[in-house]
PDB file of C-alpha atoms in Angstrom:
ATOM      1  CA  UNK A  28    -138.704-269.586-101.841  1.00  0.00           C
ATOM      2  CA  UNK A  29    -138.695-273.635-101.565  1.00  0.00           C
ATOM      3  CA  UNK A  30    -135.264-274.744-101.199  1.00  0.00           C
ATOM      4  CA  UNK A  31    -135.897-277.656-103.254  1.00  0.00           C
ATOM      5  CA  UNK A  32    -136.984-274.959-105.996  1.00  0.00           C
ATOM      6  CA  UNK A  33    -133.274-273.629-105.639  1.00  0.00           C
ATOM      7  CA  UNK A  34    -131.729-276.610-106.503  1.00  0.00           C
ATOM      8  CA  UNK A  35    -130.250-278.497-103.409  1.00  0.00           C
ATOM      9  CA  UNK A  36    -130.416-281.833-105.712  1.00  0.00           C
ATOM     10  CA  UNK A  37    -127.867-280.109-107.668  1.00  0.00           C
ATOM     11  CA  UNK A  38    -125.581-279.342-104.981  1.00  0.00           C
ATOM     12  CA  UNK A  39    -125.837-275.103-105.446  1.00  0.00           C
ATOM     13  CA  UNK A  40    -124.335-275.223-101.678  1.00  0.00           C
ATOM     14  CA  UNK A  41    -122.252-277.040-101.603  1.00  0.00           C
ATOM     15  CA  UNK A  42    -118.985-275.991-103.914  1.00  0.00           C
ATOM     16  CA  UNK A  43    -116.928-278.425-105.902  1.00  0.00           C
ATOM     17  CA  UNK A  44    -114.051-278.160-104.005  1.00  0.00           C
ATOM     18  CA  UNK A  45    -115.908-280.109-100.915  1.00  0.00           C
ATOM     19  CA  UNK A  46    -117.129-282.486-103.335  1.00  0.00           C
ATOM     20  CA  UNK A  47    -113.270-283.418-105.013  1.00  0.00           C
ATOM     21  CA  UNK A  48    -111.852-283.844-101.464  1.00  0.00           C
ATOM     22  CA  UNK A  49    -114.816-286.232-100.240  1.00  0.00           C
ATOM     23  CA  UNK A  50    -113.243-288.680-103.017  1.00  0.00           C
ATOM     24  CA  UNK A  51    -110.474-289.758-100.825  1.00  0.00           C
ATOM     25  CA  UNK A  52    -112.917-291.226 -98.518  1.00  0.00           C
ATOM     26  CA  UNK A  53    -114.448-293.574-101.152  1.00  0.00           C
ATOM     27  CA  UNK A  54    -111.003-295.478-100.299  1.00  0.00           C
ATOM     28  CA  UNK A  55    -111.739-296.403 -96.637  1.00  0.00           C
ATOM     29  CA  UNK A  56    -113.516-299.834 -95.862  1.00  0.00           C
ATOM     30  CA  UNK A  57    -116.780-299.267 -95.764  1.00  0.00           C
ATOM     31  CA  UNK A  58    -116.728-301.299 -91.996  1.00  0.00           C
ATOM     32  CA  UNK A  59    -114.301-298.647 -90.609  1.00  0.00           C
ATOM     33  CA  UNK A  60    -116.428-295.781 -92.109  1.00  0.00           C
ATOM     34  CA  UNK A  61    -119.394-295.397 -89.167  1.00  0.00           C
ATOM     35  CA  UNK A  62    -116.489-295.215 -86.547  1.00  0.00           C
ATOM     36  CA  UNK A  63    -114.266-292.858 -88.427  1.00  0.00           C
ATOM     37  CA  UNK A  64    -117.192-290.488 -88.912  1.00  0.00           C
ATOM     38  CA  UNK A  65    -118.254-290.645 -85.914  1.00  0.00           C
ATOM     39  CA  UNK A  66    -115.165-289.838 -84.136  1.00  0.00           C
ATOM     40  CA  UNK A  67    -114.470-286.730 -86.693  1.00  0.00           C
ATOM     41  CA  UNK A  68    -117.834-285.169 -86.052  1.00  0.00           C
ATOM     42  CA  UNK A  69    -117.733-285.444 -82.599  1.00  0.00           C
ATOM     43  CA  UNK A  70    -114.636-283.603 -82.178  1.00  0.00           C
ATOM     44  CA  UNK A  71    -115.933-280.791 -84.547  1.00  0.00           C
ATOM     45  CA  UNK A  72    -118.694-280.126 -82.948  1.00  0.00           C
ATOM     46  CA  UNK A  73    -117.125-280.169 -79.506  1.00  0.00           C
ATOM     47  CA  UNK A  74    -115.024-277.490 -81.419  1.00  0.00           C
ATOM     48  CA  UNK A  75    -111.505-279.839 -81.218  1.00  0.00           C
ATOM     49  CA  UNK A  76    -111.288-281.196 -85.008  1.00  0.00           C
ATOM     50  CA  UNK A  77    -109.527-284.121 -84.518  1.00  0.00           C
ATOM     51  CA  UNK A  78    -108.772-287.760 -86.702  1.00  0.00           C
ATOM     52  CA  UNK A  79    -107.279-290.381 -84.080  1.00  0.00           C
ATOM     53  CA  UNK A  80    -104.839-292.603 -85.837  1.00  0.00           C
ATOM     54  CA  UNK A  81    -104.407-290.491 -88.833  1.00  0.00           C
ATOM     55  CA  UNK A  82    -100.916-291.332 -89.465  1.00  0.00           C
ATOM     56  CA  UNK A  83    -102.430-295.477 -90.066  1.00  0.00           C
ATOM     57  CA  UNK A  84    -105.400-293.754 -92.305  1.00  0.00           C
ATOM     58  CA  UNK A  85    -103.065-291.866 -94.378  1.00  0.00           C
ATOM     59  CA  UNK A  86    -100.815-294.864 -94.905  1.00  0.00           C
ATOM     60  CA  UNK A  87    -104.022-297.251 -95.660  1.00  0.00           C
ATOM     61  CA  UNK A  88    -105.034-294.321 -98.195  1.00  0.00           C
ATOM     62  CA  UNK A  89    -102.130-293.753 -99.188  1.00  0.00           C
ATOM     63  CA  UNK A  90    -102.647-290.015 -98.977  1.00  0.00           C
ATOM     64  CA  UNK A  91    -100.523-287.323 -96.848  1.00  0.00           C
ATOM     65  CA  UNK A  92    -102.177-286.395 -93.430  1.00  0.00           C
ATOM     66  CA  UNK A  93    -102.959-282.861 -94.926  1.00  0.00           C
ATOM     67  CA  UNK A  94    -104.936-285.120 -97.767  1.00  0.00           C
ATOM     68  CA  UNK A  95    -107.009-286.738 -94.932  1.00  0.00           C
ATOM     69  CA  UNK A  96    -107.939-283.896 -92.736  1.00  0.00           C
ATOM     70  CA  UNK A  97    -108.853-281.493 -95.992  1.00  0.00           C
ATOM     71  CA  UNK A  98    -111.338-284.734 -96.667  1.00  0.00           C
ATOM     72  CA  UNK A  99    -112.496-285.109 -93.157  1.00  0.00           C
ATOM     73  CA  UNK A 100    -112.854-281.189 -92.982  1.00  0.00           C
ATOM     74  CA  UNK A 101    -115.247-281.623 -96.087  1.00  0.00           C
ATOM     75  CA  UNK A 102    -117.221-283.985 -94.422  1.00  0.00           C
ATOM     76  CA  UNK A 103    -117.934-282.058 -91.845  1.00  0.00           C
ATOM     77  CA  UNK A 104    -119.058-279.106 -94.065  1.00  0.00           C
ATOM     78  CA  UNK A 105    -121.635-281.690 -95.528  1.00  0.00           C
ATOM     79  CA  UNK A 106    -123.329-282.208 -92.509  1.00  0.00           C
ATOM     80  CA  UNK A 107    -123.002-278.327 -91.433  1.00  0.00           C
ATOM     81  CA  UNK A 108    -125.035-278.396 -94.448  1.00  0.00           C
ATOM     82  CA  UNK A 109    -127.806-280.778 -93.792  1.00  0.00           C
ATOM     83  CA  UNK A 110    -128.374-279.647 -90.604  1.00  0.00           C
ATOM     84  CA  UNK A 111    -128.572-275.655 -91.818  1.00  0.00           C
ATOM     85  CA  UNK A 112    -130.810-276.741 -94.278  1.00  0.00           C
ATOM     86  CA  UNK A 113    -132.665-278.845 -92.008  1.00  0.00           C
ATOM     87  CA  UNK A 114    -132.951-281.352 -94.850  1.00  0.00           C
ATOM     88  CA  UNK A 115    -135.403-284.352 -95.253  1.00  0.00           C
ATOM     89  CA  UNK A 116    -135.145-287.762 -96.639  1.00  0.00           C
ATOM     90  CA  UNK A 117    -135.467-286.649 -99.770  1.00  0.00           C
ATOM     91  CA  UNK A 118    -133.215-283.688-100.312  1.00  0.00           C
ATOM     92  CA  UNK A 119    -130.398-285.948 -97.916  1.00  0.00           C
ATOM     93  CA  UNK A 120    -130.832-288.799-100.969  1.00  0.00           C
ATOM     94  CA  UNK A 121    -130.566-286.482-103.639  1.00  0.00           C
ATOM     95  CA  UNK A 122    -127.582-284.370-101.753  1.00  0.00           C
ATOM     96  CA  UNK A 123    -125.611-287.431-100.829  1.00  0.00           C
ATOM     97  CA  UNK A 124    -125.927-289.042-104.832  1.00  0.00           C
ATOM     98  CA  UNK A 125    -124.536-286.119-105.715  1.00  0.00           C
ATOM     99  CA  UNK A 126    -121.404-286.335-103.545  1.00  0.00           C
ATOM    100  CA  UNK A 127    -120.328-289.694-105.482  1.00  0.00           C
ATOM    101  CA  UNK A 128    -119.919-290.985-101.970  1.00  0.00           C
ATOM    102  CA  UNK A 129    -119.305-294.773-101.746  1.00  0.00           C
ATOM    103  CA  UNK A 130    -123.309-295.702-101.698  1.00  0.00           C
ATOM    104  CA  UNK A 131    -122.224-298.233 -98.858  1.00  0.00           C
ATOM    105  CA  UNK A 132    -121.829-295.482 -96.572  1.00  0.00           C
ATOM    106  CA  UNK A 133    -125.236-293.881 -97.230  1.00  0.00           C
ATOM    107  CA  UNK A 134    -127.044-295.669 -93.808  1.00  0.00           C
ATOM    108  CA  UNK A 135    -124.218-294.542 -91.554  1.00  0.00           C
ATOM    109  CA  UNK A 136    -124.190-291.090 -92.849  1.00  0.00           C
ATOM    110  CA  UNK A 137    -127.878-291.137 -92.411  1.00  0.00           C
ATOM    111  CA  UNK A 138    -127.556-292.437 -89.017  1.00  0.00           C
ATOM    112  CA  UNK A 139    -124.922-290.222 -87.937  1.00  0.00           C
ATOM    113  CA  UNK A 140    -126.600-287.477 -88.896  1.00  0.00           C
ATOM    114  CA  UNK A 141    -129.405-288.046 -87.289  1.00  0.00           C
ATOM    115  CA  UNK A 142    -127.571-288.642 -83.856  1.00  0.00           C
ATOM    116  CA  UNK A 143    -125.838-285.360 -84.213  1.00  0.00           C
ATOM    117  CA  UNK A 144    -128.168-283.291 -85.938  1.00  0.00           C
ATOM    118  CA  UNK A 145    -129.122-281.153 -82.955  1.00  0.00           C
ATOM    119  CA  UNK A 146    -125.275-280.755 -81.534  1.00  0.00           C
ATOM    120  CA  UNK A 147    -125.051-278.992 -85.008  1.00  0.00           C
ATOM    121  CA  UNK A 148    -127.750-276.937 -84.916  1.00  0.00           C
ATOM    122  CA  UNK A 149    -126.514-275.826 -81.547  1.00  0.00           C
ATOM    123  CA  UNK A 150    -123.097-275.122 -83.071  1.00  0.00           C
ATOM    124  CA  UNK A 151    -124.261-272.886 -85.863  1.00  0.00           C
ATOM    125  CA  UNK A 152    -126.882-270.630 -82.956  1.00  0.00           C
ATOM    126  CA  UNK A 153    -123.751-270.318 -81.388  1.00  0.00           C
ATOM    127  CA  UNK A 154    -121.277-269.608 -84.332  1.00  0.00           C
ATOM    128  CA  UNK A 155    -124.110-266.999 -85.452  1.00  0.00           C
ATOM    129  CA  UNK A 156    -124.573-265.218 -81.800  1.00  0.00           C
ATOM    130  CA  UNK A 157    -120.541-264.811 -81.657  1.00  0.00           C
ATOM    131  CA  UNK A 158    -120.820-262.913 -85.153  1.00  0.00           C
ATOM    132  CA  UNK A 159    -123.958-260.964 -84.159  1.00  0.00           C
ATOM    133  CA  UNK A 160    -124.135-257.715 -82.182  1.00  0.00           C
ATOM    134  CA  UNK A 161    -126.132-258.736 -78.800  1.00  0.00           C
ATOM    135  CA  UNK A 162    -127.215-258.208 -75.404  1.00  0.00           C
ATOM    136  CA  UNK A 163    -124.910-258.480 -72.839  1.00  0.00           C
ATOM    137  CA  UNK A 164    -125.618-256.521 -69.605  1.00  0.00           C
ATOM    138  CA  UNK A 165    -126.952-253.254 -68.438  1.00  0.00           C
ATOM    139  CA  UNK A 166    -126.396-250.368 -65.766  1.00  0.00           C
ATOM    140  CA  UNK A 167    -128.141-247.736 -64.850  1.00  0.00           C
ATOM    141  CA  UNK A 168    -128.872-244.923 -62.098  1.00  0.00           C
ATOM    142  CA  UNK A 169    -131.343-242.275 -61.925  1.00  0.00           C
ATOM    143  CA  UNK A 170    -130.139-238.823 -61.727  1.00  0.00           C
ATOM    144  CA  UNK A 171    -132.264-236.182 -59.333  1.00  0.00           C
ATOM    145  CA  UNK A 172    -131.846-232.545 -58.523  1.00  0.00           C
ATOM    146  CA  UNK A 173    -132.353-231.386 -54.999  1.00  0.00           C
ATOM    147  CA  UNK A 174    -132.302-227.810 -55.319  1.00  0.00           C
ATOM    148  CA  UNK A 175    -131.759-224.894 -57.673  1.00  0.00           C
ATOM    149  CA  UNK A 176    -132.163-221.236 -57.924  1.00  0.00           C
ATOM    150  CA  UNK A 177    -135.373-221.196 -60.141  1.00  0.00           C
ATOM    151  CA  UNK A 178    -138.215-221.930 -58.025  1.00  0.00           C
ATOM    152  CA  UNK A 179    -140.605-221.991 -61.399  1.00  0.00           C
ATOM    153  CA  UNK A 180    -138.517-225.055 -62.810  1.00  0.00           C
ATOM    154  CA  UNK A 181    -139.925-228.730 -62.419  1.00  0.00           C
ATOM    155  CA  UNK A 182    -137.613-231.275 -61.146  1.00  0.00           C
ATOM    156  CA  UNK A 183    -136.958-234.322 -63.237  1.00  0.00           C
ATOM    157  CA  UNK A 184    -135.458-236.984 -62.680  1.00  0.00           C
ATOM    158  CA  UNK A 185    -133.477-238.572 -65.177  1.00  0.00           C
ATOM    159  CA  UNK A 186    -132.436-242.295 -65.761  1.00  0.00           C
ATOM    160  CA  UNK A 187    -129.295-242.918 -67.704  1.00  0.00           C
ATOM    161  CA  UNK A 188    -128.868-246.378 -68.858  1.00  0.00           C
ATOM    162  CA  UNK A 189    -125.541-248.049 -69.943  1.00  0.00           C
ATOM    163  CA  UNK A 190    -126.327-250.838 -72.285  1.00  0.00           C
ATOM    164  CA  UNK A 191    -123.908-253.675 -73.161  1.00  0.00           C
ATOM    165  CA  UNK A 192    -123.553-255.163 -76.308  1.00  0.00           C
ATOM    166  CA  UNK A 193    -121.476-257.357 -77.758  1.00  0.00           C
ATOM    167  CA  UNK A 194    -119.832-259.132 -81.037  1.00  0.00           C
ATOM    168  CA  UNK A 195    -117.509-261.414 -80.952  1.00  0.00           C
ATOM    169  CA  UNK A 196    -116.813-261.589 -77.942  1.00  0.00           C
ATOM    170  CA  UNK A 197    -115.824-257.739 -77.980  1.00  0.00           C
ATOM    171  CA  UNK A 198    -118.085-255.348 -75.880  1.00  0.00           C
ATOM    172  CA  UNK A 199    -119.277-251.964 -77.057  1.00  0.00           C
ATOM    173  CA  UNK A 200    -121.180-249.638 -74.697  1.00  0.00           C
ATOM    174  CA  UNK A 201    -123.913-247.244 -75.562  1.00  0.00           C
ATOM    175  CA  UNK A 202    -125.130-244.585 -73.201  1.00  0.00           C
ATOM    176  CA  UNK A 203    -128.784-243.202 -72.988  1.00  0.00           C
ATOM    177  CA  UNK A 204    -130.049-240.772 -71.027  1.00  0.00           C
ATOM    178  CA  UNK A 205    -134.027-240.185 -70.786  1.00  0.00           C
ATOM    179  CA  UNK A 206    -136.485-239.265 -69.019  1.00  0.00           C
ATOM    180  CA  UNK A 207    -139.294-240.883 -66.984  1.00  0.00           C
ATOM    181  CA  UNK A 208    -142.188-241.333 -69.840  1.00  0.00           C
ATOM    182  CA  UNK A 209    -139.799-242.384 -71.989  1.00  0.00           C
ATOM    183  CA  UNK A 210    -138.932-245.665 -69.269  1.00  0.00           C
ATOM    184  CA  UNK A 211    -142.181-246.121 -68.288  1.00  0.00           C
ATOM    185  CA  UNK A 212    -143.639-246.513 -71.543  1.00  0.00           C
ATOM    186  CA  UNK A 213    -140.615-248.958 -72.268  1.00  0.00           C
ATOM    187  CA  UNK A 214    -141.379-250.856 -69.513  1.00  0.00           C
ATOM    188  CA  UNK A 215    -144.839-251.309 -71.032  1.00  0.00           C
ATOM    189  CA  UNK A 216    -143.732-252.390 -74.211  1.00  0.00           C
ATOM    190  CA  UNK A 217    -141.306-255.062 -72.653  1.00  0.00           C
ATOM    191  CA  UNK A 218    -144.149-256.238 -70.831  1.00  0.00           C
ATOM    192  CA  UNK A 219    -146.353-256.598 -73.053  1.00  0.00           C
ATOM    193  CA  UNK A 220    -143.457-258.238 -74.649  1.00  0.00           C
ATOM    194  CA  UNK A 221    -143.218-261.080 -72.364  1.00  0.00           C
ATOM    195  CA  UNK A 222    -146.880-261.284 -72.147  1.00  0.00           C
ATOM    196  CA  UNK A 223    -147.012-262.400 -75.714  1.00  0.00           C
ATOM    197  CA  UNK A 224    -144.163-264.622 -75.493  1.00  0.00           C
ATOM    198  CA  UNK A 225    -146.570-266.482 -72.508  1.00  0.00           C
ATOM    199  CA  UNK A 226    -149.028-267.183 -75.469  1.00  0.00           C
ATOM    200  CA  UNK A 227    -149.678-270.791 -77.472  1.00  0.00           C
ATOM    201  CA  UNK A 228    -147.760-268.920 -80.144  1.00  0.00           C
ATOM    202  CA  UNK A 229    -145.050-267.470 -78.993  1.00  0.00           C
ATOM    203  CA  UNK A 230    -144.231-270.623 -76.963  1.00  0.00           C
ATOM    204  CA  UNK A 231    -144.037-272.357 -80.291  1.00  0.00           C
ATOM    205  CA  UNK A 232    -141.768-269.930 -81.176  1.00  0.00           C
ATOM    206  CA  UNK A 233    -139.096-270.369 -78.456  1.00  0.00           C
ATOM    207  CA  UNK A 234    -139.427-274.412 -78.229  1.00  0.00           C
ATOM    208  CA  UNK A 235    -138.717-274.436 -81.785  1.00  0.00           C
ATOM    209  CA  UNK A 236    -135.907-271.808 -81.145  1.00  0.00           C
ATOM    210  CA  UNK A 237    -134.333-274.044 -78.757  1.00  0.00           C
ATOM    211  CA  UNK A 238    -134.238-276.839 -81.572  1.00  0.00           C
TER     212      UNK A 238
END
């Protein structure tokens, strides 16, 4: 479904709350604006919210300091937005008009957003991989017997695996025990795996991953 069909213009992601709390900001000089955003964003990202000098902001706002980072906090969200929507000009214009954002800080917005778009992009993959079960490590041994009673019976080895996963930052372990058709014809499939990753295709897949 087009995302424009949704209704971005109409801010459906953005909820209400975010958009009272950017009003504070309408009150800073529209000079100082560029600097303070810049500052903000690049602490958030780096995962260290911070507002240098906010004691000075809130007293040239004339807002507490809880005021000024709930603003600055909704600021961010905006831009978490654009970049998880990967927006274009035209959904940013029609987003941004609908913040009621001075219009004077439209450019630097723009421009800020497009110096830190990737950082962000990079901050959700990693936000979403913490939250997601994934691969950590794995162990493994093969089991053989050497001797037993019934001469008639086959020896097979067996391979037990111990596979690693992990969510947030919490490992769970998952045993499996099979036998040797079982591996080899996994190891096919993984190669084959890679193989195709090799291909135009699936090398536009992972450079675009890496976005």
């Amino acid at each position: 479904i087009n995302a424009e069909y949704m209704g971005i213009q109409k801010m459906a992601y953005l909820p209400i709350s975010v958009q009272q709390k950017l009003q504070l900001l309408n009150n800073i000089i529209p000079e100082e604006f560029p600097q303070i955003c810049e500052d903000v964003l690049t602490s958030w990202v780096n995962n260290k919210f911070h507002v240098r000098n906010i004691d000075l902001l809130a007293e040239k706002l004339k807002a507490t300091k809880q005021d000024i980072l709930d603003s600055l906090d909704s600021l961010c969200s905006l831009f978490f937005m654009f970049a998880k929507l990967n927006v274009r000009e035209k959904q940013f214009n029609d987003i941004f008009d609908e913040t009621k954002l001075n219009p004077e800080f439209k450019e630097g917005i723009a421009k800020q957003y497009q110096n830190i778009k990737f950082d962000i992009m990079k901050k959700i993959r990693n936000e979403e991989e913490d939250s997601e079960l994934h691969y950590k490590e794995l162990h493994w041994r093969v089991d053989v017997e050497i001797a037993m009673k019934a001469k008639s019976s086959t020896v097979t080895p067996k391979f037990l695996l111990d596979l690693i996963l992990e969510k947030d930052k919490k490992p769970t372990s998952i045993v499996i025990e099979s036998n040797y058709g079982n591996m080899k014809k996994l190891k096919e499939e993984l190669q084959a795996a890679v193989s195709a990753g090799n291909l135009s295709y699936g090398r536009k897949i992972k450079k675009y991953a890496k976005q």
